[in-house]
CSV table of C-alpha atoms in Angstrom, one decimal:
chain,number,residue,atom,x,y,z
D,24,MET,CA,-39.8,30.9,19.9
D,25,VAL,CA,-40.6,28.9,16.4
D,26,GLN,CA,-40.0,25.4,15.7
D,27,PHE,CA,-39.9,24.4,12.5
D,28,TYR,CA,-40.8,20.8,12.1
D,29,SER,CA,-37.1,18.9,9.9
D,30,PRO,CA,-39.3,15.2,8.4
D,31,ASN,CA,-35.7,14.2,7.9
D,32,ARG,CA,-34.7,14.6,11.4
D,33,ARG,CA,-35.4,11.0,13.9
D,34,SER,CA,-34.6,10.2,17.8
D,35,VAL,CA,-32.7,7.4,17.9
D,36,ASN,CA,-33.5,5.0,20.5
D,37,ARG,CA,-30.5,4.8,23.1
D,38,GLY,CA,-31.6,2.0,24.4
D,39,ILE,CA,-30.4,-1.9,24.7
D,40,ILE,CA,-32.6,-4.7,22.8
D,41,SER,CA,-32.0,-7.9,22.1
D,42,VAL,CA,-32.5,-9.3,18.9
D,43,THR,CA,-31.8,-12.2,16.2
D,44,ALA,CA,-30.2,-11.7,13.0
D,45,ASP,CA,-31.5,-14.3,9.8
D,46,ASN,CA,-30.4,-12.7,6.7
D,47,LEU,CA,-26.4,-11.4,6.3
D,48,ASP,CA,-26.9,-8.5,3.0
D,49,ALA,CA,-24.1,-7.1,0.1
D,50,GLN,CA,-22.2,-5.8,2.7
D,51,GLY,CA,-22.3,-8.5,5.6
D,52,GLN,CA,-24.3,-6.8,8.0
D,53,GLY,CA,-27.0,-9.0,9.4
D,54,ILE,CA,-30.5,-8.3,8.8
D,55,ALA,CA,-32.8,-8.6,11.9
D,56,ARG,CA,-36.9,-7.0,13.4
D,57,HIS,CA,-37.9,-5.7,16.0
D,58,GLN,CA,-41.0,-3.8,16.5
D,59,GLY,CA,-41.8,-4.9,12.8
D,60,LYS,CA,-38.7,-2.3,11.0
D,61,THR,CA,-35.6,-4.1,9.5
D,62,ILE,CA,-32.5,-3.4,11.3
D,63,PHE,CA,-28.9,-3.3,9.4
D,64,ILE,CA,-26.3,-5.0,11.9
D,65,ALA,CA,-23.0,-4.8,11.2
D,66,GLY,CA,-20.5,-7.3,12.2
D,67,LEU,CA,-24.3,-9.9,13.2
D,68,LEU,CA,-24.9,-13.2,11.2
D,69,PRO,CA,-27.7,-14.5,10.5
D,70,GLY,CA,-28.7,-17.0,13.7
D,71,GLU,CA,-26.1,-15.0,16.4
D,72,GLN,CA,-28.4,-13.7,18.9
D,73,ALA,CA,-27.1,-10.3,19.9
D,74,GLN,CA,-27.7,-7.6,22.4
D,75,ILE,CA,-28.0,-4.2,20.3
D,76,GLN,CA,-27.8,-0.2,19.8
D,77,LEU,CA,-29.2,1.8,17.3
D,78,THR,CA,-27.0,4.4,16.1
D,79,GLU,CA,-29.7,5.8,12.9
D,80,GLU,CA,-33.5,5.4,12.7
D,81,LYS,CA,-35.7,5.6,9.9
D,82,ARG,CA,-39.3,5.2,8.6
D,83,GLN,CA,-38.6,1.9,7.3
D,84,PHE,CA,-35.4,0.7,8.6
D,85,ALA,CA,-32.7,1.3,11.0
D,86,LYS,CA,-29.0,0.1,12.0
D,87,ALA,CA,-27.3,-0.6,14.9
D,88,LYS,CA,-24.0,-1.5,16.4
D,89,VAL,CA,-22.8,-5.4,17.9
D,90,VAL,CA,-23.7,-3.9,22.1
D,91,LYS,CA,-23.1,-7.6,22.7
D,92,ARG,CA,-23.1,-10.8,20.6
D,93,LEU,CA,-24.9,-14.0,22.6
D,94,SER,CA,-24.2,-16.6,20.6
D,95,ASP,CA,-22.1,-17.7,17.4
D,96,SER,CA,-23.1,-19.2,13.6
D,97,LEU,CA,-21.2,-21.9,12.6
D,98,HIS,CA,-20.3,-19.4,9.7
D,99,ARG,CA,-18.9,-17.2,11.8
D,100,VAL,CA,-14.5,-17.8,10.5
D,101,ALA,CA,-11.5,-16.1,12.0
D,102,PRO,CA,-10.1,-13.5,9.9
D,103,HIS,CA,-6.7,-13.6,8.4
D,104,CYS,CA,-6.0,-9.9,8.7
D,105,PRO,CA,-4.5,-8.2,12.1
D,106,HIS,CA,-6.2,-5.2,10.9
D,107,PHE,CA,-9.8,-6.4,10.1
D,108,LYS,CA,-12.4,-4.1,12.2
D,109,VAL,CA,-10.3,-1.1,11.2
D,110,CYS,CA,-8.8,-0.9,7.9
D,111,GLY,CA,-12.1,-0.4,5.4
D,112,GLY,CA,-10.5,-2.5,2.6
D,113,CYS,CA,-12.5,-5.3,3.4
D,114,GLN,CA,-16.3,-5.8,5.4
D,115,GLN,CA,-16.2,-10.1,5.6
D,116,GLN,CA,-13.6,-11.3,6.6
D,117,HIS,CA,-15.2,-12.4,9.7
D,118,VAL,CA,-18.0,-14.4,7.1
D,119,ALA,CA,-17.3,-18.1,5.3
D,120,ALA,CA,-16.2,-17.5,2.2
D,121,GLU,CA,-19.4,-20.0,1.3
D,122,LEU,CA,-22.3,-17.5,3.3
D,123,GLN,CA,-21.0,-14.9,1.1
D,124,VAL,CA,-21.0,-16.0,-2.7
D,125,LYS,CA,-24.4,-17.5,-1.0
D,126,THR,CA,-25.8,-13.8,-0.4
D,127,LYS,CA,-24.3,-12.1,-2.8
D,128,ALA,CA,-25.9,-14.0,-5.1
D,129,SER,CA,-29.0,-14.3,-3.3
D,130,VAL,CA,-29.1,-10.0,-3.4
D,131,LEU,CA,-28.7,-10.4,-7.1
D,132,GLU,CA,-31.3,-13.2,-8.2
D,133,HIS,CA,-33.7,-11.2,-5.7
D,134,LEU,CA,-33.0,-7.8,-7.8
D,135,ILE,CA,-34.0,-8.7,-10.5
D,136,GLN,CA,-36.9,-10.5,-9.4
D,137,ARG,CA,-37.9,-7.5,-7.8
D,138,GLU,CA,-37.2,-4.8,-10.8
D,139,THR,CA,-37.8,-7.4,-14.5
D,140,GLY,CA,-39.7,-9.8,-12.7
D,141,VAL,CA,-38.1,-12.6,-14.0
D,142,ASN,CA,-36.8,-15.5,-11.3
D,143,ILE,CA,-33.4,-16.7,-12.3
D,144,SER,CA,-30.1,-18.2,-10.7
D,145,ALA,CA,-27.0,-16.7,-10.2
D,146,HIS,CA,-25.1,-20.2,-9.6
D,147,PRO,CA,-23.0,-21.1,-11.1
D,148,VAL,CA,-20.6,-18.3,-9.1
D,149,ILE,CA,-17.6,-18.2,-10.8
D,150,ARG,CA,-15.3,-18.3,-8.3
D,151,SER,CA,-11.7,-16.6,-6.9
D,152,PRO,CA,-9.5,-17.4,-4.4
D,153,GLU,CA,-10.5,-16.5,-0.9
D,154,TYR,CA,-7.2,-15.6,-0.1
D,155,GLY,CA,-5.0,-13.6,-1.8
D,156,TYR,CA,-5.9,-12.2,-5.8
D,157,ARG,CA,-6.0,-8.6,-5.5
D,158,ARG,CA,-3.4,-8.0,-7.7
D,159,ARG,CA,-3.5,-4.4,-8.2
D,160,ALA,CA,-4.1,-2.0,-4.0
D,161,ARG,CA,-3.7,1.5,-4.0
D,162,LEU,CA,-2.8,2.6,-0.7
D,163,GLY,CA,-2.9,6.9,0.7
D,164,LEU,CA,0.7,8.1,2.4
D,165,GLN,CA,0.5,11.2,4.7
D,166,TYR,CA,3.4,11.6,6.8
D,167,HIS,CA,2.1,11.7,10.9
D,168,ALA,CA,4.7,14.7,12.3
D,169,LYS,CA,3.7,13.9,16.6
D,170,GLN,CA,5.6,10.4,15.4
D,171,ARG,CA,8.1,11.4,12.4
D,172,THR,CA,6.8,8.9,10.3
D,173,LEU,CA,5.2,8.1,7.2
D,174,LEU,CA,2.0,6.1,7.5
D,175,MET,CA,0.8,4.1,4.5
D,176,GLY,CA,-2.8,1.7,4.1
D,177,PHE,CA,-5.9,2.0,3.5
D,178,ARG,CA,-8.1,4.3,4.5
D,179,GLN,CA,-10.1,2.9,8.2
D,180,SER,CA,-14.3,2.5,7.2
D,181,GLN,CA,-15.8,6.4,7.0
D,182,THR,CA,-12.7,8.2,7.7
D,183,ASN,CA,-10.5,9.8,6.2
D,184,ASP,CA,-7.6,8.2,8.1
D,185,LEU,CA,-5.2,5.7,7.1
D,186,VAL,CA,-4.1,2.3,8.8
D,187,ASN,CA,-0.4,1.7,8.7
D,188,ILE,CA,-1.3,-1.4,6.5
D,189,GLN,CA,2.2,-4.0,7.5
D,190,HIS,CA,-0.3,-7.3,6.2
D,191,CYS,CA,-3.2,-7.9,3.3
D,192,PRO,CA,-3.7,-11.0,2.7
D,193,VAL,CA,-6.7,-10.1,-0.2
D,194,MET,CA,-3.8,-8.8,-2.5
D,195,ARG,CA,-1.3,-11.1,-4.3
D,196,PRO,CA,1.3,-12.6,-2.3
D,197,GLU,CA,4.1,-11.0,-4.6
D,198,LEU,CA,2.4,-7.5,-3.5
D,199,GLU,CA,2.3,-8.3,0.0
D,200,GLN,CA,5.5,-9.6,0.7
D,201,LEU,CA,6.5,-5.6,-1.0
D,202,LEU,CA,4.2,-3.8,2.2
D,203,ARG,CA,7.0,-3.5,4.2
D,204,PRO,CA,10.0,-2.9,2.4
D,205,LEU,CA,8.2,0.0,0.7
D,206,HIS,CA,7.5,1.6,3.5
D,207,GLN,CA,11.7,1.7,4.5
D,208,CYS,CA,12.7,2.7,1.4
D,209,LEU,CA,10.1,5.7,0.8
D,210,ASN,CA,10.4,6.8,4.6
D,211,SER,CA,13.6,7.4,4.2
D,212,LEU,CA,12.8,9.9,1.4
D,213,HIS,CA,13.6,13.2,1.7
D,214,ALA,CA,10.3,14.4,0.1
D,215,VAL,CA,8.1,12.3,2.9
D,216,LYS,CA,6.2,14.6,3.9
D,217,ARG,CA,5.3,15.8,0.3
D,218,LEU,CA,4.1,12.0,-1.3
D,219,GLY,CA,0.4,11.8,-2.0
D,220,HIS,CA,0.2,7.9,-2.8
D,221,VAL,CA,1.4,4.8,-4.3
D,222,GLU,CA,0.2,2.0,-6.1
D,223,LEU,CA,1.2,-2.3,-6.4
D,224,VAL,CA,0.3,-3.3,-9.9
D,225,LEU,CA,1.7,-7.4,-10.8
D,226,ALA,CA,2.4,-7.7,-14.5
D,227,GLU,CA,3.0,-11.0,-15.5
D,228,ASN,CA,6.7,-9.9,-15.9
D,229,GLY,CA,7.1,-8.6,-12.5
D,230,PRO,CA,5.5,-6.5,-10.7
D,231,LEU,CA,5.4,-2.5,-10.3
D,232,VAL,CA,5.1,1.2,-8.2
D,233,VAL,CA,3.4,3.9,-8.9
D,234,LEU,CA,4.7,6.4,-6.5
D,235,ARG,CA,2.5,10.0,-6.4
D,236,HIS,CA,4.5,12.8,-5.4
D,237,LEU,CA,3.8,16.4,-5.0
D,238,ASP,CA,6.9,17.6,-6.2
D,239,PRO,CA,10.0,17.1,-7.3
D,240,LEU,CA,11.9,15.1,-6.3
D,241,LYS,CA,15.6,15.1,-5.7
D,242,GLN,CA,19.0,12.5,-7.2
D,243,GLU,CA,19.7,11.3,-3.9
D,244,ASP,CA,16.1,9.7,-3.8
D,245,LYS,CA,16.4,8.3,-7.2
D,246,GLU,CA,19.0,6.8,-6.2
D,247,ILE,CA,17.3,5.8,-2.9
D,248,LEU,CA,14.6,4.1,-5.0
D,249,CYS,CA,16.6,3.3,-7.9
D,250,ILE,CA,18.1,1.0,-4.8
D,251,PHE,CA,14.9,-0.1,-4.1
D,252,SER,CA,13.3,-1.4,-7.6
D,253,VAL,CA,16.6,-3.1,-8.4
D,254,GLN,CA,17.0,-5.8,-5.2
D,255,TYR,CA,13.4,-5.9,-5.0
D,256,ASN,CA,13.0,-6.5,-9.3
D,257,VAL,CA,10.0,-4.0,-9.2
D,258,ALA,CA,9.3,-1.5,-12.1
D,259,ILE,CA,8.9,1.6,-10.4
D,260,TYR,CA,7.2,4.2,-12.1
D,261,LEU,CA,7.0,7.8,-10.7
D,262,LEU,CA,3.9,10.5,-11.4
D,263,GLY,CA,4.5,13.7,-10.8
D,264,GLU,CA,3.1,17.5,-10.8
D,265,GLU,CA,2.3,17.3,-14.1
D,266,LYS,CA,0.6,14.2,-13.4
D,267,SER,CA,2.7,12.6,-16.2
D,268,LEU,CA,4.0,8.8,-15.9
D,269,GLU,CA,7.7,8.5,-16.4
D,270,PRO,CA,9.6,5.3,-15.6
D,271,LEU,CA,12.4,5.4,-13.2
D,272,ILE,CA,14.9,3.6,-15.3
D,273,GLU,CA,14.9,4.7,-19.0
D,274,GLU,CA,15.1,0.7,-20.4
D,275,GLN,CA,11.9,-0.9,-18.0
D,276,THR,CA,9.7,-3.4,-19.9
D,277,ALA,CA,6.6,-2.3,-20.0
D,278,PRO,CA,4.4,-4.1,-17.7
D,279,TRP,CA,1.3,-7.0,-19.2
D,280,TYR,CA,-0.4,-9.9,-18.6
D,281,GLN,CA,-2.0,-12.5,-20.2
D,282,VAL,CA,-5.8,-13.1,-20.7
D,283,ASN,CA,-7.1,-15.7,-23.5
D,284,GLY,CA,-3.8,-16.4,-24.5
D,285,LEU,CA,-3.3,-13.3,-25.6
D,286,LYS,CA,-0.4,-10.6,-24.6
D,287,LEU,CA,-1.9,-7.9,-23.3
D,288,VAL,CA,0.7,-4.7,-22.7
D,289,PHE,CA,-0.9,-1.8,-20.6
D,290,SER,CA,0.4,1.6,-19.2
D,291,PRO,CA,0.4,1.7,-15.2
D,292,GLN,CA,-2.1,4.3,-15.2
D,293,ASP,CA,-5.0,1.9,-17.0
D,294,PHE,CA,-8.0,0.1,-15.8
D,295,ILE,CA,-7.0,-3.3,-15.9
D,296,GLN,CA,-9.2,-6.3,-13.7
D,297,VAL,CA,-8.4,-6.4,-9.9
D,298,ASN,CA,-9.2,-9.8,-9.9
D,299,ASP,CA,-6.4,-12.2,-12.3
D,300,VAL,CA,-8.4,-15.7,-11.9
D,301,VAL,CA,-12.5,-14.2,-12.6
D,302,ASN,CA,-11.2,-12.0,-15.1
D,303,GLN,CA,-10.0,-15.5,-16.7
D,304,GLN,CA,-13.0,-17.1,-16.3
D,305,MET,CA,-15.4,-14.7,-17.4
D,306,VAL,CA,-13.7,-13.5,-20.2
D,307,ALA,CA,-14.0,-17.5,-21.1
D,308,GLN,CA,-17.2,-17.6,-20.2
D,309,ALA,CA,-18.7,-14.2,-22.0
D,310,LEU,CA,-17.1,-15.8,-25.5
D,311,ALA,CA,-18.9,-19.1,-25.6
D,312,TRP,CA,-22.1,-17.6,-24.7
D,313,LEU,CA,-22.0,-15.0,-27.5
D,314,ASP,CA,-21.1,-18.1,-29.6
D,315,LEU,CA,-19.0,-17.3,-31.3
D,316,GLN,CA,-18.4,-17.4,-35.2
D,317,PRO,CA,-16.2,-17.4,-38.6
D,318,THR,CA,-18.8,-14.7,-39.7
D,319,ASP,CA,-19.8,-12.6,-36.4
D,320,ARG,CA,-19.4,-9.2,-36.8
D,321,VAL,CA,-19.6,-8.8,-32.6
D,322,LEU,CA,-20.0,-4.3,-30.8
D,323,ASP,CA,-18.1,-4.4,-27.8
D,324,LEU,CA,-19.1,-1.2,-25.6
D,325,PHE,CA,-17.1,0.3,-22.8
D,326,CYS,CA,-14.3,-1.8,-23.9
D,327,GLY,CA,-12.1,-1.4,-21.7
D,328,MET,CA,-8.5,-1.7,-23.8
D,329,GLY,CA,-9.5,-4.9,-25.4
D,330,ASN,CA,-10.0,-7.3,-22.1
D,331,PHE,CA,-13.0,-8.5,-24.1
D,332,THR,CA,-12.5,-7.3,-27.6
D,333,LEU,CA,-8.8,-8.9,-28.4
D,334,PRO,CA,-10.2,-12.4,-27.3
D,335,ILE,CA,-13.8,-12.1,-29.2
D,336,ALA,CA,-11.7,-10.7,-32.4
D,337,THR,CA,-9.8,-14.5,-33.0
D,338,GLN,CA,-12.6,-15.8,-33.9
D,339,VAL,CA,-14.9,-13.4,-35.5
D,340,GLN,CA,-15.6,-11.7,-38.9
D,341,ALA,CA,-15.2,-8.0,-37.1
D,342,THR,CA,-14.9,-6.9,-33.7
D,343,VAL,CA,-15.4,-3.2,-32.9
D,344,GLY,CA,-14.6,-1.9,-29.3
D,345,VAL,CA,-16.0,2.0,-27.9
D,346,GLU,CA,-14.4,3.7,-25.4
D,347,GLY,CA,-14.5,6.8,-24.1
D,348,VAL,CA,-10.6,7.8,-22.3
D,349,ALA,CA,-8.5,7.4,-25.5
D,350,GLU,CA,-5.3,6.7,-23.2
D,351,LEU,CA,-7.1,2.7,-23.5
D,352,VAL,CA,-7.7,2.5,-26.9
D,353,ALA,CA,-4.1,4.0,-27.8
D,354,SER,CA,-3.6,-0.1,-25.6
D,355,GLY,CA,-6.2,-1.6,-27.5
D,356,GLN,CA,-5.2,-0.7,-30.7
D,357,TYR,CA,-1.4,-1.2,-29.2
D,358,ASN,CA,-2.9,-4.6,-28.4
D,359,ALA,CA,-4.2,-5.3,-31.8
D,360,GLN,CA,-1.0,-5.1,-33.6
D,361,LEU,CA,0.9,-7.1,-31.3
D,362,ASN,CA,-1.2,-10.0,-31.5
D,363,LYS,CA,-1.2,-10.2,-35.0
D,364,LEU,CA,-5.7,-9.5,-35.1
D,365,ASN,CA,-6.0,-6.7,-38.2
D,366,ASN,CA,-9.4,-7.4,-37.8
D,367,VAL,CA,-10.5,-4.8,-35.0
D,368,ASP,CA,-11.6,-1.3,-35.4
D,369,PHE,CA,-11.3,0.3,-31.4
D,370,PHE,CA,-13.2,4.1,-31.7
D,371,HIS,CA,-12.5,6.7,-29.0
D,372,GLU,CA,-15.9,8.0,-28.2
D,373,ASN,CA,-18.2,9.3,-25.3
D,374,LEU,CA,-21.2,6.6,-24.5
D,375,GLU,CA,-22.7,9.3,-22.8
D,376,SER,CA,-23.4,11.8,-25.6
D,377,ASP,CA,-25.3,11.1,-28.7
D,378,ILE,CA,-24.1,7.8,-29.9
D,379,HIS,CA,-26.0,7.5,-33.2
D,380,GLN,CA,-23.6,10.3,-34.9
D,381,GLN,CA,-20.7,8.2,-34.2
D,382,PRO,CA,-18.9,6.7,-36.8
D,383,TRP,CA,-19.1,3.1,-35.1
D,384,ALA,CA,-23.2,3.5,-34.6
D,385,ALA,CA,-23.9,2.8,-38.8
D,386,GLN,CA,-22.2,0.0,-39.2
D,387,GLY,CA,-24.2,-3.4,-38.3
D,388,PHE,CA,-23.5,-6.3,-35.5
D,389,ASN,CA,-24.9,-9.3,-34.9
D,390,LYS,CA,-23.5,-9.8,-31.6
D,391,VAL,CA,-22.8,-7.2,-29.0
D,392,LEU,CA,-21.0,-6.7,-25.6
D,393,LEU,CA,-21.4,-4.2,-22.8
D,394,ASP,CA,-19.3,-3.4,-20.3
D,395,PRO,CA,-20.2,-0.4,-17.9
D,396,ALA,CA,-19.0,1.6,-15.3
D,397,ARG,CA,-21.2,1.7,-12.2
D,398,ALA,CA,-23.6,3.6,-13.9
D,399,GLY,CA,-24.2,1.9,-16.2
D,400,ALA,CA,-25.5,2.1,-20.7
D,401,ALA,CA,-28.4,3.3,-20.2
D,402,GLY,CA,-27.5,5.6,-23.0
D,403,VAL,CA,-26.8,3.5,-25.3
D,404,MET,CA,-29.5,0.9,-24.5
D,405,ALA,CA,-31.7,2.1,-27.5
D,406,HIS,CA,-29.1,1.9,-30.0
D,407,ILE,CA,-28.0,-2.0,-28.8
D,408,VAL,CA,-32.0,-2.8,-29.7
D,409,LYS,CA,-31.6,-0.9,-32.9
D,410,LEU,CA,-29.7,-3.2,-33.6
D,411,ALA,CA,-31.0,-6.1,-33.3
D,412,PRO,CA,-28.6,-8.1,-31.6
D,413,GLU,CA,-28.9,-12.2,-31.9
D,414,LYS,CA,-26.7,-12.3,-28.3
D,415,VAL,CA,-26.4,-9.7,-26.0
D,416,VAL,CA,-23.4,-10.0,-22.8
D,417,TYR,CA,-23.6,-7.9,-20.2
D,418,VAL,CA,-20.8,-8.0,-17.4
D,419,SER,CA,-22.5,-5.2,-14.4
D,420,CYS,CA,-20.2,-3.7,-11.4
D,421,ASN,CA,-23.6,-2.6,-10.2
D,422,PRO,CA,-26.4,-4.5,-9.8
D,423,THR,CA,-28.7,-2.0,-9.6
D,424,THR,CA,-28.1,-0.2,-13.4
D,425,LEU,CA,-27.7,-3.5,-14.4
D,426,ALA,CA,-32.1,-4.1,-12.9
D,427,ARG,CA,-32.4,-0.9,-14.6
D,428,ASP,CA,-30.9,-2.1,-18.0
D,429,SER,CA,-31.9,-5.0,-18.4
D,430,LYS,CA,-35.9,-3.6,-18.3
D,431,VAL,CA,-34.8,-2.3,-22.1
D,432,LEU,CA,-33.8,-5.6,-24.1
D,433,LEU,CA,-37.2,-7.7,-22.0
D,434,ALA,CA,-38.9,-4.6,-23.4
D,435,ALA,CA,-38.1,-5.2,-26.5
D,436,GLY,CA,-38.8,-8.9,-26.3
D,437,TYR,CA,-35.1,-10.1,-25.5
D,438,HIS,CA,-34.9,-13.5,-23.2
D,439,LEU,CA,-32.9,-13.1,-19.7
D,440,VAL,CA,-31.6,-16.2,-20.2
D,441,SER,CA,-28.6,-16.5,-17.9
D,442,VAL,CA,-26.7,-15.0,-14.9
D,443,ARG,CA,-24.0,-15.2,-13.7
D,444,MET,CA,-22.5,-13.8,-9.6
D,445,LEU,CA,-18.9,-12.4,-10.0
D,446,ASP,CA,-16.3,-13.4,-7.0
D,447,MET,CA,-14.2,-10.4,-7.8
D,448,PHE,CA,-13.6,-9.1,-4.8
D,449,PRO,CA,-14.4,-11.3,-1.6
D,450,HIS,CA,-14.6,-10.0,2.0
D,451,THR,CA,-15.9,-6.8,0.5
D,452,GLY,CA,-19.5,-6.2,-0.6
D,453,HIS,CA,-18.7,-5.6,-4.5
D,454,LEU,CA,-21.8,-7.6,-6.1
D,455,GLU,CA,-19.8,-8.4,-9.9
D,456,SER,CA,-22.4,-9.6,-12.1
D,457,MET,CA,-22.9,-11.3,-16.2
D,458,ALA,CA,-26.2,-11.9,-17.4
D,459,LEU,CA,-26.8,-13.4,-21.0
D,460,PHE,CA,-29.1,-12.2,-23.2
D,461,SER,CA,-31.0,-14.5,-26.7
D,462,SER,CA,-33.7,-12.1,-29.2
D,463,GLU,CA,-34.7,-16.2,-29.3
D,464,PRO,CA,-35.7,-18.2,-26.3
D,465,MET,CA,-32.7,-20.2,-25.5
D,466,ASP,CA,-31.7,-23.9,-22.8
D,467,ILE,CA,-27.7,-22.7,-20.9
D,468,GLU,CA,-26.3,-26.1,-19.7
């Protein structure tokens, strides 16, 4: 019998070993060393000793689960959520907020130093409330035939199974208090077996609900939803078969939020920052770093609906926003008119294609801001260098691509002046950040 060698197949030692964690990673996993190998252990904090069992073993590292914790760290706290450890939404509610923030900032600093050679502090951190910060949340809906009831909630970690959510302390209280009555309402619909998901959003003018339904809703169901809408003062939008969004009640006021004193109207399907408190601080920091002057011409790439573009426009000669999603560009143009900003142009362009032929690319700009998705901004970095701006502010939701793209600016002679860790999603492994690059050396207080 012929046997084939598989280099990726490694046996896992199922024995129990004792370790002491000496660090924490950005995902909230304890880091320990055993016989020269790094082990990542979910739920273990620095300084804690535990008996563990390996669950996955690679050449350079291993993963393990705690069999028995033998000591407790002073940084271990009681989670606020009754669904913690089951729900996959939060991973770090057992970790004191200060340790979460310190760890993420350290991870960001280490990654930048390793990839670029620049030693820089990510402090002071832009902080968030520890709980009650999410103004947007999407929950899955799944009819459980055996129990004859609707499950509404987030997915369990590493599975497709839903956790039926009754409480969610990271949501804004105005949204969390809707969970029980909304579940009861949806469970009473005739279409209960044919619902996809529900999204809760908190606008300045009140909460709204977007309901994805897979079949047309009967009039009786619409009447049930109308009663809920009036009783709880919630605007409801229906997302049907063609994924076209329709307000349940025609005279519903469009949702809006404020940033830097401006009113931004948005569609319930538009992307807006989940954490309003951090968003306000982030925009203010970006504007301060750019040191905006009345003669500036500023380019905002991956601009969305103008979260940065419009506040920038209030202080400069001209601003251009470029975005790949047509609906967001339309929202940005509408909000520019709403706020009487006549020095803003928005372009709907694919920033991953050949940007040099795009109409905005021929214009001159002396300052640039970019806020790309997780994939980063590899396609535009060379053009930013070509523009030779005085300052570049890079807002990032992925420190790996931030570090990668930073190399282009550093190689072109730019200086990495300042970095901030953004505590956008407490209790999760998401690491948001922003960085300031300058063509000349400068000091930041």
